[in-house]
Short mmCIF file of C-alpha atoms and ligand atoms in Angstrom, two decimals:
data_model
loop_
_atom_site.label_atom_id
_atom_site.label_comp_id
_atom_site.label_asym_id
_atom_site.label_seq_id
_atom_site.Cartn_x
_atom_site.Cartn_y
_atom_site.Cartn_z
CA MET L 1 5.87 18.92 -25.02
CA GLN L 2 5.88 17.70 -21.44
CA ARG L 3 9.52 17.76 -20.33
CA ALA L 4 9.62 15.77 -17.11
CA ALA L 5 8.29 12.59 -15.60
CA SER L 6 5.05 13.09 -13.70
CA ILE L 7 2.23 11.16 -12.09
CA GLN L 8 -1.50 11.47 -12.47
CA LEU L 9 -3.72 10.47 -9.58
CA ASP L 10 -7.32 9.33 -9.93
CA SER L 11 -9.32 9.81 -6.75
CA GLY L 12 -12.41 8.31 -8.41
CA ALA L 13 -10.46 5.09 -8.97
CA LEU L 14 -9.39 5.11 -5.32
CA ARG L 15 -13.01 5.39 -4.17
CA HIS L 16 -14.09 2.79 -6.71
CA ASN L 17 -11.53 0.36 -5.30
CA LEU L 18 -12.86 1.01 -1.80
CA GLU L 19 -16.27 -0.07 -3.09
CA VAL L 20 -14.63 -3.26 -4.43
CA ALA L 21 -13.28 -3.87 -0.92
CA ARG L 22 -16.74 -3.28 0.58
CA GLY L 23 -18.15 -5.76 -1.93
CA LEU L 24 -15.70 -8.39 -0.69
CA ALA L 25 -16.74 -7.88 2.93
CA PRO L 26 -20.19 -6.34 3.37
CA GLU L 27 -20.92 -5.40 7.00
CA VAL L 28 -17.24 -4.87 7.70
CA ALA L 29 -16.15 -1.30 8.48
CA MET L 30 -13.39 -0.11 6.14
CA TRP L 31 -10.35 1.64 7.59
CA PRO L 32 -8.08 2.30 4.58
CA VAL L 33 -4.36 2.26 5.30
CA ILE L 34 -2.63 5.42 4.05
CA LYS L 35 0.80 4.94 5.66
CA ALA L 36 4.00 5.64 3.70
CA GLU L 37 2.62 8.85 2.16
CA GLY L 38 -0.56 7.09 1.14
CA TYR L 39 1.45 4.30 -0.52
CA GLY L 40 3.31 6.98 -2.48
CA HIS L 41 0.19 8.86 -3.59
CA GLY L 42 0.47 11.59 -0.94
CA LEU L 43 -0.76 11.39 2.65
CA ASP L 44 -3.09 14.39 2.48
CA TRP L 45 -4.32 13.45 -1.00
CA ALA L 46 -5.24 9.95 0.18
CA ALA L 47 -6.98 11.31 3.29
CA GLN L 48 -8.92 13.90 1.32
CA SER L 49 -9.95 11.33 -1.30
CA LEU L 50 -11.04 8.70 1.21
CA GLY L 51 -11.85 10.58 4.41
CA GLU L 52 -15.54 11.05 3.75
CA VAL L 53 -16.25 7.61 2.31
CA ALA L 54 -14.21 5.48 4.72
CA ASP L 55 -15.16 4.51 8.28
CA GLY L 56 -11.74 5.55 9.55
CA LEU L 57 -8.15 5.79 8.32
CA ALA L 58 -4.96 4.06 9.44
CA VAL L 59 -1.37 5.33 9.49
CA SER L 60 1.81 3.85 10.99
CA ALA L 61 3.01 6.57 13.31
CA VAL L 62 1.81 9.48 15.43
CA GLU L 63 3.79 11.89 13.23
CA GLU L 64 1.65 11.00 10.22
CA ALA L 65 -1.51 11.46 12.27
CA GLU L 66 -0.25 14.91 13.34
CA VAL L 67 0.04 15.92 9.69
CA LEU L 68 -3.51 14.78 8.99
CA ARG L 69 -4.96 16.59 11.99
CA ARG L 70 -3.12 19.78 10.97
CA SER L 71 -4.64 19.45 7.50
CA GLY L 72 -8.07 19.31 9.07
CA PHE L 73 -8.89 15.60 8.97
CA ASP L 74 -10.96 15.07 12.11
CA GLY L 75 -12.27 11.53 11.49
CA PRO L 76 -11.26 8.34 13.32
CA LEU L 77 -7.54 7.59 12.99
CA LEU L 78 -5.85 4.32 13.89
CA VAL L 79 -2.10 4.46 14.55
CA LEU L 80 -0.81 1.00 13.66
CA GLN L 81 2.45 1.21 15.62
CA GLY L 82 0.90 3.21 18.44
CA GLY L 83 2.85 5.76 20.45
CA ARG L 84 6.54 5.03 20.95
CA ASP L 85 6.80 6.80 24.33
CA SER L 86 4.79 8.81 26.85
CA ALA L 87 5.00 11.97 24.76
CA GLY L 88 3.65 10.09 21.75
CA LEU L 89 0.81 8.64 23.80
CA ARG L 90 -0.07 12.09 25.17
CA ARG L 91 -0.28 13.30 21.56
CA CYS L 92 -2.63 10.39 20.88
CA ALA L 93 -4.93 11.66 23.61
CA GLU L 94 -4.70 15.31 22.51
CA LEU L 95 -5.40 14.49 18.87
CA ALA L 96 -8.12 11.90 19.59
CA LEU L 97 -6.10 9.13 17.91
CA GLN L 98 -6.75 5.42 18.34
CA PRO L 99 -3.33 3.86 18.94
CA ALA L 100 -2.56 0.19 18.70
CA VAL L 101 -0.90 -1.14 21.84
CA HIS L 102 1.40 -4.03 21.01
CA ALA L 103 4.17 -4.19 23.60
CA PRO L 104 4.65 -4.07 27.41
CA ALA L 105 6.79 -0.94 27.06
CA GLN L 106 3.77 0.90 25.67
CA LEU L 107 1.66 -0.05 28.68
CA GLU L 108 4.35 1.42 30.94
CA ALA L 109 4.61 4.55 28.80
CA LEU L 110 0.85 4.88 28.95
CA ASP L 111 0.93 4.78 32.77
CA ALA L 112 3.65 7.42 32.81
CA ALA L 113 1.75 9.63 30.36
CA SER L 114 -1.22 9.89 32.75
CA VAL L 115 -3.78 10.39 30.02
CA VAL L 116 -6.89 8.40 29.26
CA LEU L 117 -7.43 7.00 25.78
CA PRO L 118 -11.08 6.42 24.92
CA GLU L 119 -10.33 3.99 22.07
CA VAL L 120 -7.40 1.57 21.94
CA TRP L 121 -6.64 -1.35 19.66
CA ILE L 122 -4.88 -4.26 21.35
CA LYS L 123 -2.60 -5.98 18.88
CA LEU L 124 -2.18 -9.73 19.22
CA ASN L 125 0.67 -11.64 17.63
CA THR L 126 -0.98 -14.72 16.17
CA GLY L 127 2.02 -15.83 14.14
CA MET L 128 3.41 -12.96 12.10
CA ASN L 129 5.96 -12.37 14.88
CA ARG L 130 6.38 -8.71 14.10
CA LEU L 131 4.30 -6.73 16.63
CA GLY L 132 1.82 -7.81 19.27
CA PHE L 133 1.14 -9.53 22.56
CA ALA L 134 0.88 -13.31 22.72
CA PRO L 135 -2.78 -14.38 22.66
CA ALA L 136 -2.34 -15.81 26.16
CA GLN L 137 -1.71 -12.26 27.42
CA ALA L 138 -4.98 -10.90 26.04
CA ASP L 139 -6.67 -11.05 29.39
CA ALA L 140 -3.89 -9.36 31.35
CA VAL L 141 -3.52 -6.56 28.79
CA GLU L 142 -7.25 -5.92 28.70
CA ARG L 143 -7.44 -5.78 32.50
CA ALA L 144 -4.48 -3.42 32.75
CA LEU L 145 -5.97 -1.02 30.22
CA ARG L 146 -9.43 -1.10 31.78
CA ALA L 147 -8.02 -0.63 35.29
CA ALA L 148 -6.35 2.58 34.11
CA GLY L 149 -9.62 3.80 32.57
CA HIS L 150 -8.72 3.34 28.90
CA GLY L 151 -11.11 2.11 26.26
CA GLY L 152 -14.26 3.82 27.52
CA ARG L 153 -15.56 3.97 23.96
CA GLY L 154 -13.96 0.68 22.93
CA LEU L 155 -11.08 -1.69 23.41
CA HIS L 156 -10.62 -3.33 20.04
CA TRP L 157 -8.66 -6.36 18.95
CA MET L 158 -6.38 -6.64 15.96
CA THR L 159 -3.92 -9.04 14.41
CA HIS L 160 -2.04 -9.16 11.13
CA MET L 161 -1.79 -12.04 8.67
CA ALA L 162 1.62 -13.13 7.40
CA CYS L 163 0.63 -15.31 4.43
CA ALA L 164 -2.80 -14.15 3.27
CA ASP L 165 -1.51 -13.59 -0.28
CA ASP L 166 -1.34 -17.39 -0.50
CA PRO L 167 -4.66 -18.54 1.01
CA ALA L 168 -3.58 -22.20 0.86
CA ASP L 169 -0.63 -21.60 3.20
CA ASP L 170 -1.02 -23.47 6.52
CA HIS L 171 -0.04 -20.41 8.58
CA ASN L 172 -3.38 -18.83 7.72
CA ALA L 173 -5.61 -21.39 9.42
CA ALA L 174 -3.40 -21.29 12.53
CA GLN L 175 -3.52 -17.49 12.74
CA LEU L 176 -7.26 -17.27 12.06
CA SER L 177 -8.10 -19.78 14.76
CA ALA L 178 -5.67 -18.29 17.29
CA PHE L 179 -7.35 -14.90 16.82
CA ALA L 180 -10.92 -16.21 17.04
CA THR L 181 -10.06 -18.09 20.24
CA ALA L 182 -8.23 -15.16 21.86
CA VAL L 183 -11.04 -12.64 21.32
CA ALA L 184 -14.02 -14.94 21.97
CA GLY L 185 -16.35 -13.42 24.55
CA ARG L 186 -14.51 -10.06 24.73
CA SER L 187 -16.13 -6.77 23.86
CA GLY L 188 -14.80 -4.42 21.18
CA ALA L 189 -14.37 -4.62 17.43
CA ARG L 190 -12.09 -7.14 15.71
CA SER L 191 -9.73 -6.38 12.85
CA LEU L 192 -7.51 -8.74 10.90
CA ALA L 193 -8.03 -8.19 7.18
CA ASN L 194 -5.53 -6.50 4.91
CA SER L 195 -6.17 -6.54 1.15
CA ALA L 196 -5.08 -10.14 0.64
CA SER L 197 -7.29 -11.32 3.51
CA LEU L 198 -10.29 -9.55 1.96
CA PHE L 199 -9.68 -11.35 -1.33
CA ALA L 200 -9.37 -14.62 0.61
CA GLY L 201 -12.80 -14.00 2.18
CA TRP L 202 -11.55 -13.36 5.73
CA GLY L 203 -13.01 -9.90 6.28
CA ARG L 204 -14.87 -11.31 9.30
CA GLY L 205 -12.20 -13.83 10.19
CA VAL L 206 -13.04 -17.49 10.51
CA GLY L 207 -14.94 -19.03 13.41
CA HIS L 208 -16.25 -15.82 15.01
CA GLY L 209 -19.73 -15.21 16.34
CA ALA L 210 -22.30 -13.43 14.16
CA ASP L 211 -22.55 -10.61 16.73
CA GLU L 212 -18.85 -9.68 16.54
CA ALA L 213 -18.16 -6.36 14.77
CA PHE L 214 -15.30 -6.22 12.28
CA ARG L 215 -13.06 -3.54 10.81
CA ALA L 216 -10.81 -4.18 7.82
CA ARG L 217 -7.52 -2.44 7.00
CA PRO L 218 -7.14 -2.57 3.22
CA GLY L 219 -4.11 -0.86 1.72
CA ILE L 220 -2.62 -1.94 -1.58
CA MET L 221 -5.87 -2.96 -3.29
CA LEU L 222 -7.29 0.53 -2.85
CA TYR L 223 -4.42 1.84 -4.95
CA GLY L 224 -5.40 -0.57 -7.72
CA CYS L 225 -2.73 -3.19 -7.15
CA HIS L 226 -3.70 -6.80 -6.53
CA PRO L 227 -1.98 -8.17 -3.42
CA ALA L 228 -1.32 -11.65 -4.80
CA SER L 229 1.72 -12.35 -6.89
CA VAL L 230 0.87 -12.00 -10.55
CA PRO L 231 1.47 -14.68 -13.16
CA ALA L 232 3.62 -13.58 -16.09
CA GLU L 233 0.88 -14.25 -18.61
CA THR L 234 -1.53 -11.84 -16.90
CA PRO L 235 -3.28 -9.70 -19.50
CA PRO L 236 -2.54 -5.96 -19.51
CA GLU L 237 -5.90 -5.22 -17.85
CA GLY L 238 -4.54 -6.77 -14.67
CA PRO L 239 -5.34 -9.81 -12.57
CA ASP L 240 -8.59 -8.35 -11.33
CA ALA L 241 -10.18 -6.04 -13.87
CA ASP L 242 -12.36 -4.67 -11.09
CA LEU L 243 -9.49 -2.77 -9.51
CA ARG L 244 -8.61 0.48 -11.24
CA PRO L 245 -5.12 1.96 -11.24
CA VAL L 246 -4.93 5.10 -9.13
CA MET L 247 -1.41 6.26 -10.02
CA THR L 248 -0.23 6.55 -13.61
CA VAL L 249 3.44 7.41 -14.10
CA GLN L 250 4.39 8.92 -17.42
CA ALA L 251 7.47 10.47 -18.97
CA PRO L 252 8.20 11.82 -22.44
CA ILE L 253 10.38 10.23 -25.07
CA ILE L 254 13.20 12.77 -25.42
CA GLY L 255 15.38 11.08 -28.04
CA ILE L 256 15.49 8.24 -30.57
CA GLN L 257 18.53 6.16 -31.46
CA HIS L 258 19.16 3.82 -34.41
CA PRO L 259 22.00 1.60 -33.16
CA ALA L 260 24.03 -0.38 -35.70
CA PRO L 261 24.31 -4.18 -35.35
CA GLY L 262 26.42 -4.97 -32.29
CA ASP L 263 26.09 -1.49 -30.74
CA GLY L 264 25.41 -1.43 -27.00
CA VAL L 265 22.76 0.77 -25.38
CA GLY L 266 23.23 2.41 -21.98
CA TYR L 267 25.74 1.92 -19.13
CA GLY L 268 27.75 -1.26 -19.38
CA ALA L 269 26.41 -1.87 -22.88
CA THR L 270 24.44 -4.76 -21.38
CA TRP L 271 22.06 -4.85 -24.34
CA THR L 272 23.27 -4.98 -27.91
CA ALA L 273 21.36 -4.22 -31.09
CA HIS L 274 20.77 -6.70 -33.88
CA GLY L 275 20.42 -3.74 -36.19
CA GLY L 276 17.31 -1.99 -37.41
CA GLU L 277 15.86 -1.26 -33.97
CA ARG L 278 14.48 2.15 -33.02
CA ILE L 279 15.37 2.90 -29.42
CA GLY L 280 13.42 5.54 -27.53
CA ILE L 281 15.04 7.36 -24.62
CA VAL L 282 12.45 8.07 -21.90
CA ALA L 283 12.97 10.79 -19.25
CA MET L 284 12.42 8.50 -16.26
CA GLY L 285 15.09 6.85 -14.15
CA TYR L 286 15.88 5.45 -10.75
CA ALA L 287 16.05 8.92 -9.17
CA ASP L 288 12.35 9.25 -10.08
CA GLY L 289 11.59 5.91 -8.45
CA TYR L 290 11.82 3.55 -11.41
CA PRO L 291 13.51 0.32 -10.24
CA ARG L 292 17.14 0.28 -11.38
CA HIS L 293 17.13 -3.50 -11.44
CA ALA L 294 14.31 -3.74 -13.98
CA PRO L 295 15.84 -5.98 -16.63
CA THR L 296 15.66 -5.86 -20.41
CA GLY L 297 12.13 -6.88 -21.37
CA THR L 298 10.30 -5.01 -18.58
CA PRO L 299 7.16 -3.59 -20.24
CA VAL L 300 6.75 0.12 -20.98
CA ARG L 301 3.58 1.37 -22.69
CA VAL L 302 3.92 3.61 -25.74
CA ARG L 303 0.96 4.55 -27.95
CA GLY L 304 -1.09 1.79 -26.35
CA GLN L 305 1.48 -0.92 -26.99
CA LEU L 306 3.80 -2.68 -24.58
CA CYS L 307 7.44 -2.23 -25.57
CA PRO L 308 10.45 -3.85 -23.88
CA LEU L 309 12.88 -1.82 -21.81
CA VAL L 310 16.44 -2.40 -23.03
CA GLY L 311 19.75 -2.08 -21.18
CA ARG L 312 20.37 -0.54 -17.77
CA VAL L 313 18.12 2.06 -16.20
CA SER L 314 20.00 5.37 -15.69
CA MET L 315 19.45 8.00 -13.00
CA ASP L 316 16.84 9.90 -14.99
CA MET L 317 16.55 8.06 -18.27
CA LEU L 318 15.79 4.62 -19.58
CA ALA L 319 15.72 3.07 -23.06
CA VAL L 320 12.82 1.29 -24.77
CA ASP L 321 12.74 -0.70 -28.00
CA LEU L 322 10.15 1.06 -30.16
CA SER L 323 10.62 -1.18 -33.18
CA ASP L 324 7.00 -2.41 -33.02
CA VAL L 325 5.61 1.13 -32.74
CA PRO L 326 7.04 2.87 -35.81
CA GLU L 327 4.82 5.92 -35.34
CA ALA L 328 6.27 6.62 -31.85
CA ALA L 329 8.09 9.95 -31.81
CA VAL L 330 9.98 12.37 -29.59
CA GLY L 331 7.46 14.07 -27.32
CA ASP L 332 5.21 11.01 -26.94
CA LEU L 333 4.40 10.13 -23.36
CA ALA L 334 5.48 6.66 -22.28
CA THR L 335 3.55 5.03 -19.41
CA LEU L 336 5.83 3.33 -16.88
CA TRP L 337 2.88 1.92 -14.95
CA GLY L 338 -0.77 2.74 -14.33
CA GLU L 339 -3.48 3.06 -16.97
CA GLY L 340 -3.06 0.11 -19.37
CA LEU L 341 -0.03 -1.32 -17.55
CA PRO L 342 -0.69 -2.65 -14.02
CA VAL L 343 2.07 -1.78 -11.57
CA GLU L 344 2.22 -5.40 -10.41
CA ARG L 345 3.30 -6.45 -13.90
CA VAL L 346 6.21 -4.06 -13.91
CA ALA L 347 7.03 -5.11 -10.35
CA ARG L 348 7.07 -8.75 -11.28
CA ALA L 349 9.42 -8.12 -14.19
CA ALA L 350 11.70 -6.16 -11.84
CA GLY L 351 11.68 -8.85 -9.13
CA THR L 352 9.72 -6.82 -6.60
CA ILE L 353 6.14 -6.04 -5.59
CA GLY L 354 3.78 -3.23 -6.53
CA TYR L 355 3.95 -1.88 -2.97
CA GLU L 356 7.62 -1.05 -3.41
CA LEU L 357 7.22 0.68 -6.77
CA LEU L 358 4.29 2.81 -5.56
CA THR L 359 5.92 3.87 -2.29
CA ARG L 360 9.26 4.68 -3.92
CA VAL L 361 7.98 7.08 -6.52
CA ALA L 362 9.83 10.32 -5.96
CA GLY L 363 7.68 12.91 -4.18
CA ARG L 364 8.66 15.50 -6.80
CA LEU L 365 6.62 13.62 -9.40
CA ARG L 366 3.40 14.08 -7.49
CA PRO L 367 1.04 16.91 -8.38
CA ALA L 368 1.44 19.84 -5.97
C1 LIG I 401 0.21 -2.10 5.81
C2 LIG I 401 -0.75 -2.77 6.69
C3 LIG I 401 -2.04 -3.10 6.23
C4 LIG I 401 -2.45 -2.97 4.79
O1 LIG I 401 -1.93 -4.05 4.05
P1 LIG I 401 -2.20 -4.25 2.47
O2 LIG I 401 -1.48 -5.50 2.14
O3 LIG I 401 -1.56 -3.06 1.82
O4 LIG I 401 -3.65 -4.29 2.26
C5 LIG I 401 -2.95 -3.60 7.17
N1 LIG I 401 -2.59 -3.79 8.45
C6 LIG I 401 -1.36 -3.51 8.92
C7 LIG I 401 -1.03 -3.77 10.35
C8 LIG I 401 -0.39 -3.03 8.05
O5 LIG I 401 0.84 -2.78 8.51
#
């Protein structure tokens, strides 16, 4: 009997999902995003699984890039937040990283670092209002970088979409056109598409010339989670059967209870039995990364069937109503999400998004 919660990772599914992304945007280079420990799957694992089939990889910070270089990844690496100071920018040069430059302070730090960066991505703020220079500053930033000798192999242009998961949102058209206008006539690759933008058909932006080269930055879809919010009636196969789950989280049933009518289950006795239910106790809790706020009714998969969670999630246990699966027994593995139960479905029930569930899985669950 397996005693603890654990996760299985499927690198074939990860590579399959990259092919799905390529299918959505042929002729666009794919730079998978593996920040936040590869969206919870492990930074090195994600790099090893994708490194040879991707055009480049993207992380948030120089520290993550350092880990990857130490592990032997020597392919192109984009650092989405760039270097924070001169020391960070010197590391970018030493490790052949491609930092994004998004703020005036980074230009000053770059001067002070006295290094030359062959490839830099200039980040424009087209409406997300998180990181980036105003489009009107594109010219000044490009001149400053070129004057200091940066970008010999390429000065690239990137922006990030705020509302791509709802393609009908008006912000999208405004951002897409601001980006196309700002980069028109400039050399270097363009990059705007996250997963949601690829599904919306914006891998090459909107309104760009046919000769402009594009790079996409898909994250969540590669891990088998659809970026759009998922309707409640979504079938268990997921909103897009083409995406395959990469992470499957499982934990054994370690006990069975037969509460009497009116008995409560778990802390606060927030769920009470009608009588006749079989309640399975699963060795997975919020310390393992299961959302504590998942309410009664959140699906858990046992013997191929979806069973409702009941009562409050504990630190390393949760309860499931097994009444519809009479053959379920102690020692059975319950699936919390993954194969047969898309993470976005669990996320929706718990009032969050798949991104949060995947990135919060406790590192100790991952295979060594
Ligand atoms: C995280 C991130 C992505 C990937 O987004 P997904 O929604 O996971 O596809 C792309 N670009 C930037 C700048 C990001 O921060």
